[in-house]
Amino acid sequence: MAEQRLLPGDIHWYDLPEDEAEAETEAEEDVPQERPRRRLLGGRVRRAVTNSTAILLLLAAWEALPRLGVVDPVFVPPLSENVVAWYDLLVSGQLPEHLEASLARSLAGFALAIVLAIPLGLLIGWYKPVADFLTPLLELFRNTSAVALLPVFTLILGIGETTKVAFVLYACSWPILLSTVSGVKTVEPLLIKSARSMGLGPVRLFQKVILPAAVPTIFTGVRLAGAYSILVLLFAEMVGAKAGLGYLILDTQSSFRIPDMYAGIITISVLGVLFNLLLVAVERRFSTWRTT
């Protein structure tokens, strides 16, 4: 075989000193890898701009319409005035106090709902006799508004903290319970048959197939319950409470401190968004565990 002749200007990586050869090889590898990174970064920036456009337009309209006289600035103050009121409540310590009270009640009821509703939903979805026994009762209460039952909770438990936590527990239990039952019942039958054909017993089948397959549906109910835990708490805090975001909104509305009222509403909205983002992150973590 004829040897390949090199021209005087031809230099290959194996002709270079070791340091220079490694530097040239790394440079060649970085060039094609840099382009996907730039595309990924550009895609994230575009998505962030697209997702935030509607919110920015809403905030701009909130600031502009009252100043232009399109809406009455007495009842709908400009956004900047509400932000100033929010900051004053924060500095004075009133907002942290009300926020802490609401978070304690909301998280307590939400956590109890998860602990009680998920096992019950798994039991109903997996064992048909239990489902046949409890389904009529579930259908009765699932169509009864939690807000309509607030006077019943108040009459039975009083107007203390127990009532508010129990009310949140009741409201949050339904989306978690129903989603858990649905998640178990809608598992692909082929997966169950394949697992049984491999010799998995009932316990291992439930652990390795049913529960992992139901996780996404269960988390759908958990996220809905997270939103309910904040929304229904506002109703409970408007009855016999002395602290909490619901009490703050009702008190500022009755005393005609409109910017402070909107400050409380903004706090609830931001709290709901942050809570939902936290649950989405937890869901992704469990989904990663499910696929590994």
mmCIF file of N, CA and C in Angstrom, residues 172-216:
data_model
loop_
_atom_site.group_PDB
_atom_site.id
_atom_site.type_symbol
_atom_site.label_atom_id
_atom_site.label_comp_id
_atom_site.label_asym_id
_atom_site.label_seq_id
_atom_site.Cartn_x
_atom_site.Cartn_y
_atom_site.Cartn_z
ATOM 1 N N CYS A 172 -60.393 19.699 50.255
ATOM 2 C CA CYS A 172 -59.233 19.170 49.527
ATOM 3 C C CYS A 172 -59.312 17.664 49.321
ATOM 4 N N SER A 173 -60.077 16.985 50.144
ATOM 5 C CA SER A 173 -60.105 15.528 50.063
ATOM 6 C C SER A 173 -60.744 15.036 48.770
ATOM 7 N N TRP A 174 -61.735 15.751 48.260
ATOM 8 C CA TRP A 174 -62.483 15.242 47.112
ATOM 9 C C TRP A 174 -61.671 15.175 45.837
ATOM 10 N N PRO A 175 -60.982 16.229 45.417
ATOM 11 C CA PRO A 175 -60.182 16.077 44.192
ATOM 12 C C PRO A 175 -59.088 15.027 44.316
ATOM 13 N N ILE A 176 -58.472 14.916 45.499
ATOM 14 C CA ILE A 176 -57.428 13.902 45.683
ATOM 15 C C ILE A 176 -58.036 12.505 45.652
ATOM 16 N N LEU A 177 -59.145 12.316 46.350
ATOM 17 C CA LEU A 177 -59.790 11.007 46.415
ATOM 18 C C LEU A 177 -60.260 10.544 45.042
ATOM 19 N N LEU A 178 -60.964 11.418 44.327
ATOM 20 C CA LEU A 178 -61.513 11.030 43.028
ATOM 21 C C LEU A 178 -60.413 10.791 42.003
ATOM 22 N N SER A 179 -59.367 11.602 42.040
ATOM 23 C CA SER A 179 -58.253 11.397 41.110
ATOM 24 C C SER A 179 -57.515 10.101 41.405
ATOM 25 N N THR A 180 -57.377 9.764 42.681
ATOM 26 C CA THR A 180 -56.711 8.512 43.043
ATOM 27 C C THR A 180 -57.513 7.307 42.582
ATOM 28 N N VAL A 181 -58.819 7.344 42.795
ATOM 29 C CA VAL A 181 -59.679 6.247 42.334
ATOM 30 C C VAL A 181 -59.598 6.106 40.819
ATOM 31 N N SER A 182 -59.671 7.241 40.122
ATOM 32 C CA SER A 182 -59.587 7.211 38.660
ATOM 33 C C SER A 182 -58.236 6.697 38.186
ATOM 34 N N GLY A 183 -57.157 7.113 38.864
ATOM 35 C CA GLY A 183 -55.827 6.672 38.467
ATOM 36 C C GLY A 183 -55.654 5.168 38.592
ATOM 37 N N VAL A 184 -56.217 4.578 39.641
ATOM 38 C CA VAL A 184 -56.100 3.132 39.834
ATOM 39 C C VAL A 184 -56.947 2.376 38.818
ATOM 40 N N LYS A 185 -58.158 2.869 38.579
ATOM 41 C CA LYS A 185 -59.073 2.150 37.686
ATOM 42 C C LYS A 185 -58.679 2.256 36.213
ATOM 43 N N THR A 186 -57.916 3.276 35.854
ATOM 44 C CA THR A 186 -57.570 3.476 34.442
ATOM 45 C C THR A 186 -56.174 2.978 34.091
ATOM 46 N N VAL A 187 -55.572 2.175 34.957
ATOM 47 C CA VAL A 187 -54.278 1.574 34.626
ATOM 48 C C VAL A 187 -54.460 0.635 33.439
ATOM 49 N N GLU A 188 -53.513 0.658 32.523
ATOM 50 C CA GLU A 188 -53.596 -0.166 31.328
ATOM 51 C C GLU A 188 -53.753 -1.647 31.716
ATOM 52 N N PRO A 189 -54.841 -2.303 31.274
ATOM 53 C CA PRO A 189 -55.040 -3.721 31.639
ATOM 54 C C PRO A 189 -53.916 -4.627 31.154
ATOM 55 N N LEU A 190 -53.301 -4.272 30.016
ATOM 56 C CA LEU A 190 -52.218 -5.107 29.505
ATOM 57 C C LEU A 190 -51.041 -5.144 30.476
ATOM 58 N N LEU A 191 -50.784 -4.021 31.157
ATOM 59 C CA LEU A 191 -49.712 -4.009 32.143
ATOM 60 C C LEU A 191 -50.008 -4.964 33.296
ATOM 61 N N ILE A 192 -51.258 -4.974 33.728
ATOM 62 C CA ILE A 192 -51.642 -5.848 34.831
ATOM 63 C C ILE A 192 -51.521 -7.314 34.417
ATOM 64 N N LYS A 193 -52.004 -7.635 33.209
ATOM 65 C CA LYS A 193 -51.916 -9.019 32.740
ATOM 66 C C LYS A 193 -50.466 -9.460 32.586
ATOM 67 N N SER A 194 -49.622 -8.558 32.066
ATOM 68 C CA SER A 194 -48.213 -8.913 31.887
ATOM 69 C C SER A 194 -47.539 -9.145 33.232
ATOM 70 N N ALA A 195 -47.852 -8.300 34.217
ATOM 71 C CA ALA A 195 -47.245 -8.464 35.539
ATOM 72 C C ALA A 195 -47.704 -9.766 36.195
ATOM 73 N N ARG A 196 -48.980 -10.099 36.039
ATOM 74 C CA ARG A 196 -49.474 -11.345 36.623
ATOM 75 C C ARG A 196 -48.870 -12.563 35.934
ATOM 76 N N SER A 197 -48.666 -12.456 34.627
ATOM 77 C CA SER A 197 -48.063 -13.576 33.911
ATOM 78 C C SER A 197 -46.615 -13.807 34.327
ATOM 79 N N MET A 198 -45.988 -12.763 34.873
ATOM 80 C CA MET A 198 -44.615 -12.898 35.347
ATOM 81 C C MET A 198 -44.548 -13.378 36.797
ATOM 82 N N GLY A 199 -45.696 -13.651 37.380
ATOM 83 C CA GLY A 199 -45.732 -14.225 38.720
ATOM 84 C C GLY A 199 -45.815 -13.235 39.850
ATOM 85 N N LEU A 200 -46.142 -11.985 39.581
ATOM 86 C CA LEU A 200 -46.249 -10.994 40.656
ATOM 87 C C LEU A 200 -47.526 -11.228 41.454
ATOM 88 N N GLY A 201 -47.372 -11.240 42.776
ATOM 89 C CA GLY A 201 -48.520 -11.372 43.650
ATOM 90 C C GLY A 201 -49.268 -10.057 43.780
ATOM 91 N N PRO A 202 -50.387 -10.055 44.497
ATOM 92 C CA PRO A 202 -51.198 -8.838 44.621
ATOM 93 C C PRO A 202 -50.427 -7.652 45.204
ATOM 94 N N VAL A 203 -49.621 -7.917 46.240
ATOM 95 C CA VAL A 203 -48.890 -6.821 46.880
ATOM 96 C C VAL A 203 -47.833 -6.257 45.943
ATOM 97 N N ARG A 204 -47.041 -7.114 45.323
ATOM 98 C CA ARG A 204 -45.999 -6.666 44.402
ATOM 99 C C ARG A 204 -46.616 -6.026 43.160
ATOM 100 N N LEU A 205 -47.731 -6.560 42.694
ATOM 101 C CA LEU A 205 -48.421 -5.983 41.544
ATOM 102 C C LEU A 205 -48.871 -4.564 41.845
ATOM 103 N N PHE A 206 -49.421 -4.383 43.034
ATOM 104 C CA PHE A 206 -49.863 -3.040 43.413
ATOM 105 C C PHE A 206 -48.675 -2.095 43.551
ATOM 106 N N GLN A 207 -47.592 -2.594 44.127
ATOM 107 C CA GLN A 207 -46.427 -1.760 44.394
ATOM 108 C C GLN A 207 -45.673 -1.401 43.115
ATOM 109 N N LYS A 208 -45.514 -2.362 42.215
ATOM 110 C CA LYS A 208 -44.674 -2.181 41.038
ATOM 111 C C LYS A 208 -45.424 -1.685 39.801
ATOM 112 N N VAL A 209 -46.732 -1.887 39.745
ATOM 113 C CA VAL A 209 -47.482 -1.552 38.529
ATOM 114 C C VAL A 209 -48.563 -0.507 38.802
ATOM 115 N N ILE A 210 -49.482 -0.830 39.719
ATOM 116 C CA ILE A 210 -50.659 0.019 39.918
ATOM 117 C C ILE A 210 -50.271 1.402 40.436
ATOM 118 N N LEU A 211 -49.523 1.417 41.522
ATOM 119 C CA LEU A 211 -49.184 2.705 42.137
ATOM 120 C C LEU A 211 -48.341 3.595 41.227
ATOM 121 N N PRO A 212 -47.256 3.095 40.605
ATOM 122 C CA PRO A 212 -46.498 3.981 39.702
ATOM 123 C C PRO A 212 -47.323 4.491 38.521
ATOM 124 N N ALA A 213 -48.196 3.643 37.974
ATOM 125 C CA ALA A 213 -48.998 4.073 36.831
ATOM 126 C C ALA A 213 -50.044 5.109 37.229
ATOM 127 N N ALA A 214 -50.467 5.102 38.481
ATOM 128 C CA ALA A 214 -51.501 6.037 38.932
ATOM 129 C C ALA A 214 -50.942 7.365 39.423
ATOM 130 N N VAL A 215 -49.625 7.464 39.570
ATOM 131 C CA VAL A 215 -49.015 8.675 40.140
ATOM 132 C C VAL A 215 -49.392 9.948 39.384
ATOM 133 N N PRO A 216 -49.302 10.002 38.042
ATOM 134 C CA PRO A 216 -49.649 11.266 37.357
ATOM 135 C C PRO A 216 -51.081 11.713 37.623
#
